[in-house]
mmCIF file of C-alpha atoms in Angstrom:
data_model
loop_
_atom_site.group_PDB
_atom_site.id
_atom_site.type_symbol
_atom_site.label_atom_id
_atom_site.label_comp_id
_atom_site.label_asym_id
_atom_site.label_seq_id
_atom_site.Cartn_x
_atom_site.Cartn_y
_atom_site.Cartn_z
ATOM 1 C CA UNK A 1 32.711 -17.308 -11.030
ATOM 2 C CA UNK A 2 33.681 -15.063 -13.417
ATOM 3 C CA UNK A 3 38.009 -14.777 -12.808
ATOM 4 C CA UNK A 4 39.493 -11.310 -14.544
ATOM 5 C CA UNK A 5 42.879 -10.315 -13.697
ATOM 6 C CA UNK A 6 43.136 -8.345 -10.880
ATOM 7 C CA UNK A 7 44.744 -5.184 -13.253
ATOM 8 C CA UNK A 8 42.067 -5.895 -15.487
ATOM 9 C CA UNK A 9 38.740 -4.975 -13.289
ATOM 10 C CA UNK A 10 36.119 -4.159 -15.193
ATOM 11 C CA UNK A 11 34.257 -1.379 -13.961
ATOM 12 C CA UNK A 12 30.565 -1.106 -13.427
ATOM 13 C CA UNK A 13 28.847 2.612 -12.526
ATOM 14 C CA UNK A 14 26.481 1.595 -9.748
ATOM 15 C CA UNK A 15 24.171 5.051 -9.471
ATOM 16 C CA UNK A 16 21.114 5.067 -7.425
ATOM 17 C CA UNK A 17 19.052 7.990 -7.415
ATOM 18 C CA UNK A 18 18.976 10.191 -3.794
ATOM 19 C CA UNK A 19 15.059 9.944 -2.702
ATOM 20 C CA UNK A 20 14.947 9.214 0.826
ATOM 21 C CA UNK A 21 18.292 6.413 1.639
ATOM 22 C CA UNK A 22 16.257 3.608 -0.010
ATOM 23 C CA UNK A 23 17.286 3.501 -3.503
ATOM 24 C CA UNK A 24 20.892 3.550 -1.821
ATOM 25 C CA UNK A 25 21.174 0.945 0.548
ATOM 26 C CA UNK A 26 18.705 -1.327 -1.709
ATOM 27 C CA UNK A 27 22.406 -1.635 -3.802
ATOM 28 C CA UNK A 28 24.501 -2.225 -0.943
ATOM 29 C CA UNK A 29 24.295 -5.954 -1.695
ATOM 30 C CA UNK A 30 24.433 -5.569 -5.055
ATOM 31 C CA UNK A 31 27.576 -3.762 -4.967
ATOM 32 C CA UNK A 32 29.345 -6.271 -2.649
ATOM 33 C CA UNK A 33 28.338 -9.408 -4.938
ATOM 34 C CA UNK A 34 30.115 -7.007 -7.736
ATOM 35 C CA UNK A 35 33.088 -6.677 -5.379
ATOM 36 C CA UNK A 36 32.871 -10.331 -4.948
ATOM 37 C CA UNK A 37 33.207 -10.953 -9.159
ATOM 38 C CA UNK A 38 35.924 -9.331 -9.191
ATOM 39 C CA UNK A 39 34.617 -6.321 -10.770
ATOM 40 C CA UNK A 40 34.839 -2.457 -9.764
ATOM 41 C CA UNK A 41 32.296 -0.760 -8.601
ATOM 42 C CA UNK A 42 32.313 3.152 -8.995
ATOM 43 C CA UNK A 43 29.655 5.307 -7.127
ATOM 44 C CA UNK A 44 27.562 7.759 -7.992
ATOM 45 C CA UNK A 45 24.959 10.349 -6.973
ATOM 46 C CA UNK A 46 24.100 12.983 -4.508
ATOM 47 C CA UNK A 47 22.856 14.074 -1.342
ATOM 48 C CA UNK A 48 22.507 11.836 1.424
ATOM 49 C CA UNK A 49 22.359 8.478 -0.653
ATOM 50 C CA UNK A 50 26.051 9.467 -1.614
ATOM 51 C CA UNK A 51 26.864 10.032 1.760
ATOM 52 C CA UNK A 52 25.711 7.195 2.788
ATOM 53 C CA UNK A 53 27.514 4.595 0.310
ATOM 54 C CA UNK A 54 30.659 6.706 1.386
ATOM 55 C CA UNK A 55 30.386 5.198 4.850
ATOM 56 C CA UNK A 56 29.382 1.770 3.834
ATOM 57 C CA UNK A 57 32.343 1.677 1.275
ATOM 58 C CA UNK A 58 35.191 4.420 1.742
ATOM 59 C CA UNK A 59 37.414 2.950 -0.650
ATOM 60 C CA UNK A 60 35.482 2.590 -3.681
ATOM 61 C CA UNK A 61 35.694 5.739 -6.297
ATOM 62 C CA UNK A 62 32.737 8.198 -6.368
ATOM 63 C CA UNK A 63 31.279 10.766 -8.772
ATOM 64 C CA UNK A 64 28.397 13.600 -7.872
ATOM 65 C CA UNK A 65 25.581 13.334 -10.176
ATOM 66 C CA UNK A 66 22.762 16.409 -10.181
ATOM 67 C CA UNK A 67 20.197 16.703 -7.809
ATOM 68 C CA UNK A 68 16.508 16.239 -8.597
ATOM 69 C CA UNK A 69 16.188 19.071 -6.026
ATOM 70 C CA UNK A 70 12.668 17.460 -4.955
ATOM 71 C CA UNK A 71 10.185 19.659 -2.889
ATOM 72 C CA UNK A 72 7.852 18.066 -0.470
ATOM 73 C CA UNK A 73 4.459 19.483 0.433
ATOM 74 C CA UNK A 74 3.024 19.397 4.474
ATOM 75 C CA UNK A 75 -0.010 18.689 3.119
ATOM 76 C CA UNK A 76 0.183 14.586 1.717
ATOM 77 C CA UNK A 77 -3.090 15.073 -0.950
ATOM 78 C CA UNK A 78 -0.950 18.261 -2.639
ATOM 79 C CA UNK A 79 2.063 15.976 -3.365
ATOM 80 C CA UNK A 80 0.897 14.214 -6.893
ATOM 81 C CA UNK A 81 0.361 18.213 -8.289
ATOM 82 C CA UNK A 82 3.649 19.494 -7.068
ATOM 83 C CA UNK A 83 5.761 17.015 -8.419
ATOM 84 C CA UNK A 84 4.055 17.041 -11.480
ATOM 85 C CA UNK A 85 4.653 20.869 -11.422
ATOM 86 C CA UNK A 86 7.886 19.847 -11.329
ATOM 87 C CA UNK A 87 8.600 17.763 -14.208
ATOM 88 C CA UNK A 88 10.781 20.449 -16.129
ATOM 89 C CA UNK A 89 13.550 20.594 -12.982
ATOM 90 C CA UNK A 90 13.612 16.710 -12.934
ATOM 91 C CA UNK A 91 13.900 16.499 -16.829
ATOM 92 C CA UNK A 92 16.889 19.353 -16.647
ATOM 93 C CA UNK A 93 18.691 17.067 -14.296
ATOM 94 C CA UNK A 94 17.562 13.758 -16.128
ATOM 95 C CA UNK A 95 19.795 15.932 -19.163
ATOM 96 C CA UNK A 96 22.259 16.578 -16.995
ATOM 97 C CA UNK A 97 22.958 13.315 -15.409
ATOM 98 C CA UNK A 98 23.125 12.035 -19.784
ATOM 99 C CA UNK A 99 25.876 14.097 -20.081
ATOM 100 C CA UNK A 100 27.748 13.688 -16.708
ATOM 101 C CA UNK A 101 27.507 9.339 -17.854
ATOM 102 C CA UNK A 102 28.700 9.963 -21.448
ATOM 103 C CA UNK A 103 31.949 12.105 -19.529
ATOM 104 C CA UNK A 104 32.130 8.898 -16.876
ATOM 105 C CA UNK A 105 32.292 6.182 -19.402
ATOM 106 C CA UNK A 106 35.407 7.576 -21.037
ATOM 107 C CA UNK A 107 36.953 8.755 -17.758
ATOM 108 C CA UNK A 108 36.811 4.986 -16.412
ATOM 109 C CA UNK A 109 36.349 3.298 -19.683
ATOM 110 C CA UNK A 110 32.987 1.500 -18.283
ATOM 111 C CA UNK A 111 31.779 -1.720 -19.052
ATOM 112 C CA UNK A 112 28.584 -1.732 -17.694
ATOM 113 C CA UNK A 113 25.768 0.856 -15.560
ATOM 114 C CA UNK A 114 23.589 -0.022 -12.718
ATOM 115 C CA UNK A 115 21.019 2.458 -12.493
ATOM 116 C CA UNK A 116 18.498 2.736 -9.902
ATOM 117 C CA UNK A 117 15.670 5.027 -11.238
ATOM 118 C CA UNK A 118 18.084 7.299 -12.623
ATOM 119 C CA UNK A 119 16.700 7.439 -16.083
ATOM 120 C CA UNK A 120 19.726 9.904 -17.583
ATOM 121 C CA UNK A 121 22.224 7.094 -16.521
ATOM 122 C CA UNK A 122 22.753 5.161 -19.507
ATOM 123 C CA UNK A 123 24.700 4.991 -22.509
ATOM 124 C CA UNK A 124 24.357 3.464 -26.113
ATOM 125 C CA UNK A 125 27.611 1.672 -25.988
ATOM 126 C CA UNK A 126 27.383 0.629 -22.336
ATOM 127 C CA UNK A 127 25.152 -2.798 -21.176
ATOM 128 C CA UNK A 128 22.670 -0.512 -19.120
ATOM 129 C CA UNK A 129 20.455 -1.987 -16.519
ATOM 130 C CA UNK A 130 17.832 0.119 -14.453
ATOM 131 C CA UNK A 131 16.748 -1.035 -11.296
ATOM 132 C CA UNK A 132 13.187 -0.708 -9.833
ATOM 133 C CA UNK A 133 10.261 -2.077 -7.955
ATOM 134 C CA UNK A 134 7.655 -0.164 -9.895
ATOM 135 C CA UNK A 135 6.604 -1.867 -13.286
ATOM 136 C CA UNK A 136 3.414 0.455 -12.131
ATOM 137 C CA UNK A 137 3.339 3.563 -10.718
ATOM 138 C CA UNK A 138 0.662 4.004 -9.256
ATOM 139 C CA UNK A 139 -0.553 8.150 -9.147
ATOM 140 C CA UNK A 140 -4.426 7.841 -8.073
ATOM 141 C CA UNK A 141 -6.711 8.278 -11.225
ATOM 142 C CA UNK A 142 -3.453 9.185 -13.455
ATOM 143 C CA UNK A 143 -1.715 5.641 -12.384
ATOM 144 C CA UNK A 144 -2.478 4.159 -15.904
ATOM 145 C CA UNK A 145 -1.015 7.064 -17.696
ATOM 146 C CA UNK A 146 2.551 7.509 -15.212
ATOM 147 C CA UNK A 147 2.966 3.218 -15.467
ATOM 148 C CA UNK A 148 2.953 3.907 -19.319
ATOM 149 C CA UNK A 149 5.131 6.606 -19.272
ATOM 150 C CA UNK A 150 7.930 5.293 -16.627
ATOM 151 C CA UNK A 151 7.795 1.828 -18.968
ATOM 152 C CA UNK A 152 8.405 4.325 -21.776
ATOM 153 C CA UNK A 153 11.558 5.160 -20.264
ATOM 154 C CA UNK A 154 12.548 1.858 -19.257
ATOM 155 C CA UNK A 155 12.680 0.798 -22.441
ATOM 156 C CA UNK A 156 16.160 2.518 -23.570
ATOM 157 C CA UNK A 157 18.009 0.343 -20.952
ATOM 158 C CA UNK A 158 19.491 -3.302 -21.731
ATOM 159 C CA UNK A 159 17.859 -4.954 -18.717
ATOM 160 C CA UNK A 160 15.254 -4.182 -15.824
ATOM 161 C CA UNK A 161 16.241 -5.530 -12.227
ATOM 162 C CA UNK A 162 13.740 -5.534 -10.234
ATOM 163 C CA UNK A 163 14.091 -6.566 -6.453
ATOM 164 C CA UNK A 164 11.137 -9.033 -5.817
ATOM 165 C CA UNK A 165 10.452 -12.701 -6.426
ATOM 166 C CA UNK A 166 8.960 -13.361 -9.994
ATOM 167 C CA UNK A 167 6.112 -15.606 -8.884
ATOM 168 C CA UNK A 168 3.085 -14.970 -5.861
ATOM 169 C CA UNK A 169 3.757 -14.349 -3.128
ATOM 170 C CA UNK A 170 5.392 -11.154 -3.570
ATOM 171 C CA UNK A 171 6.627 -8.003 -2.260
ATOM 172 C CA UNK A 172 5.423 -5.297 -4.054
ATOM 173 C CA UNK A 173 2.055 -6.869 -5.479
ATOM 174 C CA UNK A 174 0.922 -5.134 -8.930
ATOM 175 C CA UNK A 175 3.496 -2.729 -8.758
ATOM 176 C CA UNK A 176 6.368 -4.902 -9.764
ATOM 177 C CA UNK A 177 4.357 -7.570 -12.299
ATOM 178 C CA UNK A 178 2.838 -6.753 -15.041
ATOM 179 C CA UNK A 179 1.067 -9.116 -17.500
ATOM 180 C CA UNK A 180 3.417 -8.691 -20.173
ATOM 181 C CA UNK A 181 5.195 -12.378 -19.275
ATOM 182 C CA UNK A 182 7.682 -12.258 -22.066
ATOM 183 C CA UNK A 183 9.903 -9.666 -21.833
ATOM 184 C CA UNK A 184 13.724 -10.705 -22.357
ATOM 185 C CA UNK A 185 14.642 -7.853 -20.617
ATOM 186 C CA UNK A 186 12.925 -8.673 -17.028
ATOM 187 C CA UNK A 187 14.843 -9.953 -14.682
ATOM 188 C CA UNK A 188 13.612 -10.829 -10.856
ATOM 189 C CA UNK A 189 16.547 -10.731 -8.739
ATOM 190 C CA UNK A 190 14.317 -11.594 -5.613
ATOM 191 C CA UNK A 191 13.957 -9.259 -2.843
ATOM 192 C CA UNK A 192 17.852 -7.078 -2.343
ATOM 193 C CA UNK A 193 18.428 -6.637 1.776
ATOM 194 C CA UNK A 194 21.668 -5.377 2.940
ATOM 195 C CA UNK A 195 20.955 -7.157 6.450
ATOM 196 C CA UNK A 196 20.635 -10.472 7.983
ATOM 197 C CA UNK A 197 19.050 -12.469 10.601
ATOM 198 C CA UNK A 198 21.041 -13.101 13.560
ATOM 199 C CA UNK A 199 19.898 -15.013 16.773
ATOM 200 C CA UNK A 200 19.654 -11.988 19.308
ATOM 201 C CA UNK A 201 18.522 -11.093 22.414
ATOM 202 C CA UNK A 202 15.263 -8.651 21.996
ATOM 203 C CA UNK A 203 16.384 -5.413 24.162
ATOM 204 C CA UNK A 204 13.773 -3.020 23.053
ATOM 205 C CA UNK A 205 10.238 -3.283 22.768
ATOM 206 C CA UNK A 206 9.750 -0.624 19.795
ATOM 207 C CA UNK A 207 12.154 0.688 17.102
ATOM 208 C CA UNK A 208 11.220 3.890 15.591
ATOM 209 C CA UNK A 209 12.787 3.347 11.854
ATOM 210 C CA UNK A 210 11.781 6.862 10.016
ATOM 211 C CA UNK A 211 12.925 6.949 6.419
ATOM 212 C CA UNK A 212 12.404 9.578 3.742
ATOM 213 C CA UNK A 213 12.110 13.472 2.722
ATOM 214 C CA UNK A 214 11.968 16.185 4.521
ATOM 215 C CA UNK A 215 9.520 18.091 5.717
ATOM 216 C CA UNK A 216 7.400 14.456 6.138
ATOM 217 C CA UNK A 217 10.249 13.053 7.888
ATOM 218 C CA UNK A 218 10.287 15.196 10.315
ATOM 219 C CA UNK A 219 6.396 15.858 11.143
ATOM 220 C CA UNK A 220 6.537 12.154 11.431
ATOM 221 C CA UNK A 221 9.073 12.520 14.132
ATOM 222 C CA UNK A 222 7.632 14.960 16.176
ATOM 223 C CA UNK A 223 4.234 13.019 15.770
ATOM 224 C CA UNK A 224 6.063 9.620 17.416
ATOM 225 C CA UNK A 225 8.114 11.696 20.074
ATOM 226 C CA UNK A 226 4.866 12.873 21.353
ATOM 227 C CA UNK A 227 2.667 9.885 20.875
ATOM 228 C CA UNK A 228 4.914 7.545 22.612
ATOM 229 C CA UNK A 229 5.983 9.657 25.100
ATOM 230 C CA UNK A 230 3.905 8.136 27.954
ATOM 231 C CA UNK A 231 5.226 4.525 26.635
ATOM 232 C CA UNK A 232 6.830 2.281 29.787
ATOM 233 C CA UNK A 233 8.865 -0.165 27.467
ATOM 234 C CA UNK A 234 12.535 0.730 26.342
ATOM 235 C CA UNK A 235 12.210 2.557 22.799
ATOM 236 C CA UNK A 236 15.092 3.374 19.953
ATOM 237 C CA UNK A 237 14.635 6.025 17.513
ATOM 238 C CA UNK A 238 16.565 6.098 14.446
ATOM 239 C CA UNK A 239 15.841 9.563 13.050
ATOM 240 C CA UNK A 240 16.972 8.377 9.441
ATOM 241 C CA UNK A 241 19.232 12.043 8.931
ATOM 242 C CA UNK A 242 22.839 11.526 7.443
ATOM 243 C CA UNK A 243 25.488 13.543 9.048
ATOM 244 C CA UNK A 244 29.143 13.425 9.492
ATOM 245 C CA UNK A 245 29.205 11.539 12.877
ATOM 246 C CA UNK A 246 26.754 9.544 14.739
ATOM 247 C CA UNK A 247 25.037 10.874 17.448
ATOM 248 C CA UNK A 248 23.268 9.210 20.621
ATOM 249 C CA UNK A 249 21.169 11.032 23.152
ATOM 250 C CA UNK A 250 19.500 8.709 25.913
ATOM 251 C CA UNK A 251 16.267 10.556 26.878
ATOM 252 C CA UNK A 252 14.446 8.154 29.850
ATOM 253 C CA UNK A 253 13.222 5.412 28.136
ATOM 254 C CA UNK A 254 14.433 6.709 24.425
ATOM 255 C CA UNK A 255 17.870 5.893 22.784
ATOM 256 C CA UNK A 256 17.932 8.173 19.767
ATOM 257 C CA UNK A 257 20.225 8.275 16.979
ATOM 258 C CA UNK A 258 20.556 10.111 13.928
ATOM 259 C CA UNK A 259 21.234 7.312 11.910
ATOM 260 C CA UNK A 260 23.137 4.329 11.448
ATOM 261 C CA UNK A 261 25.216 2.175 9.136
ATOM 262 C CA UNK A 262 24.445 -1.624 8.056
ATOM 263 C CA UNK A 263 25.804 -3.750 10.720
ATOM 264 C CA UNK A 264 24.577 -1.027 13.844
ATOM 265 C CA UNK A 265 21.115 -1.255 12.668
ATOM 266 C CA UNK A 266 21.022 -4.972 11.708
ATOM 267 C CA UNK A 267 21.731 -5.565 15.286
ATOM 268 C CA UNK A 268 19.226 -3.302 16.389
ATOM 269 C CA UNK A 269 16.417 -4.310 14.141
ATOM 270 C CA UNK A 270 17.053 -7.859 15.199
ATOM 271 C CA UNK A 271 17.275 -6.422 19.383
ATOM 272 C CA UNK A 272 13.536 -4.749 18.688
ATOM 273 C CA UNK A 273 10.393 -6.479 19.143
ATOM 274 C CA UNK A 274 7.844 -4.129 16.952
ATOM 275 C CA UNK A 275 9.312 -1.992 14.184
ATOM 276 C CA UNK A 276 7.805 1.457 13.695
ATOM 277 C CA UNK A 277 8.087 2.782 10.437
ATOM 278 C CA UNK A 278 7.071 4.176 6.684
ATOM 279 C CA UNK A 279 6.552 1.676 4.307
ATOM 280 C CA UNK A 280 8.899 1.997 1.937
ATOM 281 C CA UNK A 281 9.986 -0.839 -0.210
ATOM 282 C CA UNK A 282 13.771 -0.886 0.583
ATOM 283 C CA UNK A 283 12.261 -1.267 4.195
ATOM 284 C CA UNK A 284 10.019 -3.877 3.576
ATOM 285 C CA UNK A 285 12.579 -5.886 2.061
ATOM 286 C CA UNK A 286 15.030 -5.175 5.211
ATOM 287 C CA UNK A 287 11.847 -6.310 7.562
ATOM 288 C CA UNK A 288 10.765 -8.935 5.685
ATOM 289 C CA UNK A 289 14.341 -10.857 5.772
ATOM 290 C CA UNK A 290 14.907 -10.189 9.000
ATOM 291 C CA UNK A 291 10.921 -11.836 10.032
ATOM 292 C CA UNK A 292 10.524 -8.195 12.328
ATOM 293 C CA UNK A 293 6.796 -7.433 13.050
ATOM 294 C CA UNK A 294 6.108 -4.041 12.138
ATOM 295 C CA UNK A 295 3.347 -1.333 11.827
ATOM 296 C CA UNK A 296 3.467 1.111 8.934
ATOM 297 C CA UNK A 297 2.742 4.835 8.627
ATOM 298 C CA UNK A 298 2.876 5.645 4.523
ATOM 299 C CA UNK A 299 4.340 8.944 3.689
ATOM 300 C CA UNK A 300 1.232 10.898 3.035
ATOM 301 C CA UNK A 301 0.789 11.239 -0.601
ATOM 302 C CA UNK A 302 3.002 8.666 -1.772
ATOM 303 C CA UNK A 303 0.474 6.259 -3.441
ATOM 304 C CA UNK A 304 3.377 3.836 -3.664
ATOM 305 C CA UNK A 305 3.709 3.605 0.108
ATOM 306 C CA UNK A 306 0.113 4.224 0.706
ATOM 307 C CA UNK A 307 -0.383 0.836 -1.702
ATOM 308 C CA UNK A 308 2.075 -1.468 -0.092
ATOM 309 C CA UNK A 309 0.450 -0.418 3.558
ATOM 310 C CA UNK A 310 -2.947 -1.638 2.904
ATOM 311 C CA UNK A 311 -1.536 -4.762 0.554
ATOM 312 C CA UNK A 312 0.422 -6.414 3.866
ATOM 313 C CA UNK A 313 -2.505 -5.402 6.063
ATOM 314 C CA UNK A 314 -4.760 -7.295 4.081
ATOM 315 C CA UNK A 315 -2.696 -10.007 3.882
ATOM 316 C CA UNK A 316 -2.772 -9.597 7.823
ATOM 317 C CA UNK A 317 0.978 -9.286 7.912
ATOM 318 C CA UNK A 318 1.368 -5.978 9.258
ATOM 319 C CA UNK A 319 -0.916 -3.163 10.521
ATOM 320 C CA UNK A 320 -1.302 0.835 9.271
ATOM 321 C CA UNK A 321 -2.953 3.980 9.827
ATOM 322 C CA UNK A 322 -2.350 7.400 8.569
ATOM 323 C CA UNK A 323 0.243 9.607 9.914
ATOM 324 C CA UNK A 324 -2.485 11.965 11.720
ATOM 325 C CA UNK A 325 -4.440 9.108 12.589
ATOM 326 C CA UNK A 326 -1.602 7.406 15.071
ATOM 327 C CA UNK A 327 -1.840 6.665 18.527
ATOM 328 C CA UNK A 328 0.224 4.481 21.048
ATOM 329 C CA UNK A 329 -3.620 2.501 21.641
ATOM 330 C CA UNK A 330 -3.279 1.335 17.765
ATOM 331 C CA UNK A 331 0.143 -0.749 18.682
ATOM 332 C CA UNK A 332 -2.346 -2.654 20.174
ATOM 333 C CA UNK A 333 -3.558 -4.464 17.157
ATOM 334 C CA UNK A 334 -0.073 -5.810 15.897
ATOM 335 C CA UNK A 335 -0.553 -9.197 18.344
ATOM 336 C CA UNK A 336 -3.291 -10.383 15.469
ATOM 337 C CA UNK A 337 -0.917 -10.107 12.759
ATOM 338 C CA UNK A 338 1.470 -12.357 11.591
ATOM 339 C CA UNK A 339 4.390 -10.479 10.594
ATOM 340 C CA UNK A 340 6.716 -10.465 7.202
ATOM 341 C CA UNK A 341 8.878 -12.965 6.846
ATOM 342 C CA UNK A 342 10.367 -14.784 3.633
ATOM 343 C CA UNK A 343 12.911 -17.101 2.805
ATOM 344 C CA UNK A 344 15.590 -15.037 0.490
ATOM 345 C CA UNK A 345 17.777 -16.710 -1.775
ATOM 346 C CA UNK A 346 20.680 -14.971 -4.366
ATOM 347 C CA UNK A 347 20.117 -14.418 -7.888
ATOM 348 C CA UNK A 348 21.735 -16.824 -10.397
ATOM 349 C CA UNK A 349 24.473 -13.810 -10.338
ATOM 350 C CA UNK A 350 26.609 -15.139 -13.595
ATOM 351 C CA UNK A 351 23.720 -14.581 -15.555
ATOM 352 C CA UNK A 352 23.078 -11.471 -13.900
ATOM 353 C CA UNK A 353 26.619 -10.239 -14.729
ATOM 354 C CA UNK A 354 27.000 -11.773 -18.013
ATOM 355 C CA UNK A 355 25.780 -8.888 -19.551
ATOM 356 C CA UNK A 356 28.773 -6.921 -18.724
#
């Protein structure tokens, strides 16, 4: 283990980029094992993924970066064309953020970034990782063109992280392996969960997990509310929105909260029987370690989550159907599928840290 005077700390700018809470809490375990080295970690980004790292870590520093200010569309087959409309806003902040890093490694005299699909935080004279899951990106008929583009980018960074195990079977299928096998600058840190498996007593038949952007997130809730209504077992509802204080409202057979931090919802993961929920890939990971059996409703028009939906239901892991397409009757089918469930294991994390 790596042993630096405690005056000393080096300091690392962990900065994950604020798209739903995924890209957040996906480096809640990376920033304890940096705790844990002795290094220190210094936050930074925007919106609710700021937010959130402010409750899981109130003493650590932390810096606002810009916001991609993403809009959403109702309508899930609009969604490629209106983020491609807007390119230019996402480029203005990727500027910004360039500048805002170049100002933070002289402020705290950095010796390394952690960025997780930021692509403005990085530096020439800072080690600069990037973190993601998607080697691909898939886009529908454009996917070949957006996987060469987003590799484009990732080539200005020291290292690539990416969250899944290096050999089949894997997490995120063809979007995190390519067959370029000799790349120095790949590294498979195995899947990155921020909760654990405890031995618990199962208290609620479903857990409504919703995740993501607005307005999606909350069509999706209104859907579920409705759907499950009529639903005898007991049901909790995490509504996945970041606010000041947690709230709890106890409707019949529904607990609902607005959100919750690590150790609340690792206990109530492991309480729930079925997990209802997008399929995200921060998510998947969290399910997956944890051995939950889940059914997933993909964000319409995110070919990402669309992709890892049908991937574990072929592999007969875990059931899907569209958002509009939902009823309590298709719950029904989750008793012929397995569930996820891997065995998770550290990175080697001196090698991982050597490069700062």
């Amino acid at each position: 283990m790596f042993t630096f005077d405690i005056y000393m700390k080096k300091k690392i700018l962990v900065a994950p980029l604020n798209w739903g809470i995924g890209h957040a809490t996906r480096c809640i375990p990376i920033i304890n094992w940096l705790i844990d080295y002795n290094f220190e970690p210094i936050i930074a980004s925007d919106g609710d993924a700021l937010n959130l790292l402010k409750k899981e870590f109130p003493k650590l520093k932390y810096e606002t970066l810009p916001s991609y200010d993403i809009e959403y569309t109702k309508k899930g087959n609009n969604l490629k064309w209106k983020l491609i409309a807007q390119t230019p806003k996402v480029l203005k902040a990727k500027k910004a953020e360039k500048k805002i890093t170049a100002t933070l490694v002289e402020k705290y005299n950095l010796s390394g970034i952690i960025s997780d699909n930021r692509f403005g935080v990085r530096h020439k004279k800072v080690p600069s990782v990037f973190i993601t899951h998607q080697l691909n990106v898939l886009s529908g008929n454009t996917s070949q063109l957006s996987s060469k583009l987003h590799q484009g980018l990732m080539t200005k960074f020291d290292a690539i992280w990416v969250p899944d195990f290096k050999n089949e079977p894997s997490l995120s299928g063809k979007l995190g392996h390519t067959n370029e096998t000799n790349n120095s600058k790949l590294f498979y840190l195995g899947p990155l969960s921020r909760l654990n498996k405890t031995t618990t007593k199962e208290i609620y038949d479903i857990m409504v997990l919703i995740s993501g952007p607005e307005p999606q997130r909350s069509l999706l809730i209104k859907k579920l509310f409705t759907e499950l209504k009529n639903y005898n077992g007991k049901i909790i509802f995490i509504k996945g929105v970041i606010e000041p204080k947690q709230t709890c409202e106890v409707n019949g057979n529904f607990t609902v909260y607005n959100f919750m931090t690590s150790k609340a919802l690792e206990h109530a993961i492991n309480s729930s029987k079925v997990i209802i929920c997008r399929s995200g890939y921060t998510t998947v990971m969290d399910l997956t370690k944890l051995g939950k059996k889940a059914f997933f409703i993909p964000t319409p028009g995110q070919f990402e989550q669309e992709y890892l939906a049908d991937y574990f239901n072929t592999l007969k892991l875990a059931p899907t159907c569209s958002q509009d397409q939902f009823t309590l009757n298709k719950l029904e089918t989750i008793t012929t599928y397995s569930g996820l469930n891997m065995e998770y294991t550290n990175p080697d994390l001196e090698a991982l840290f050597g490069l700062f």
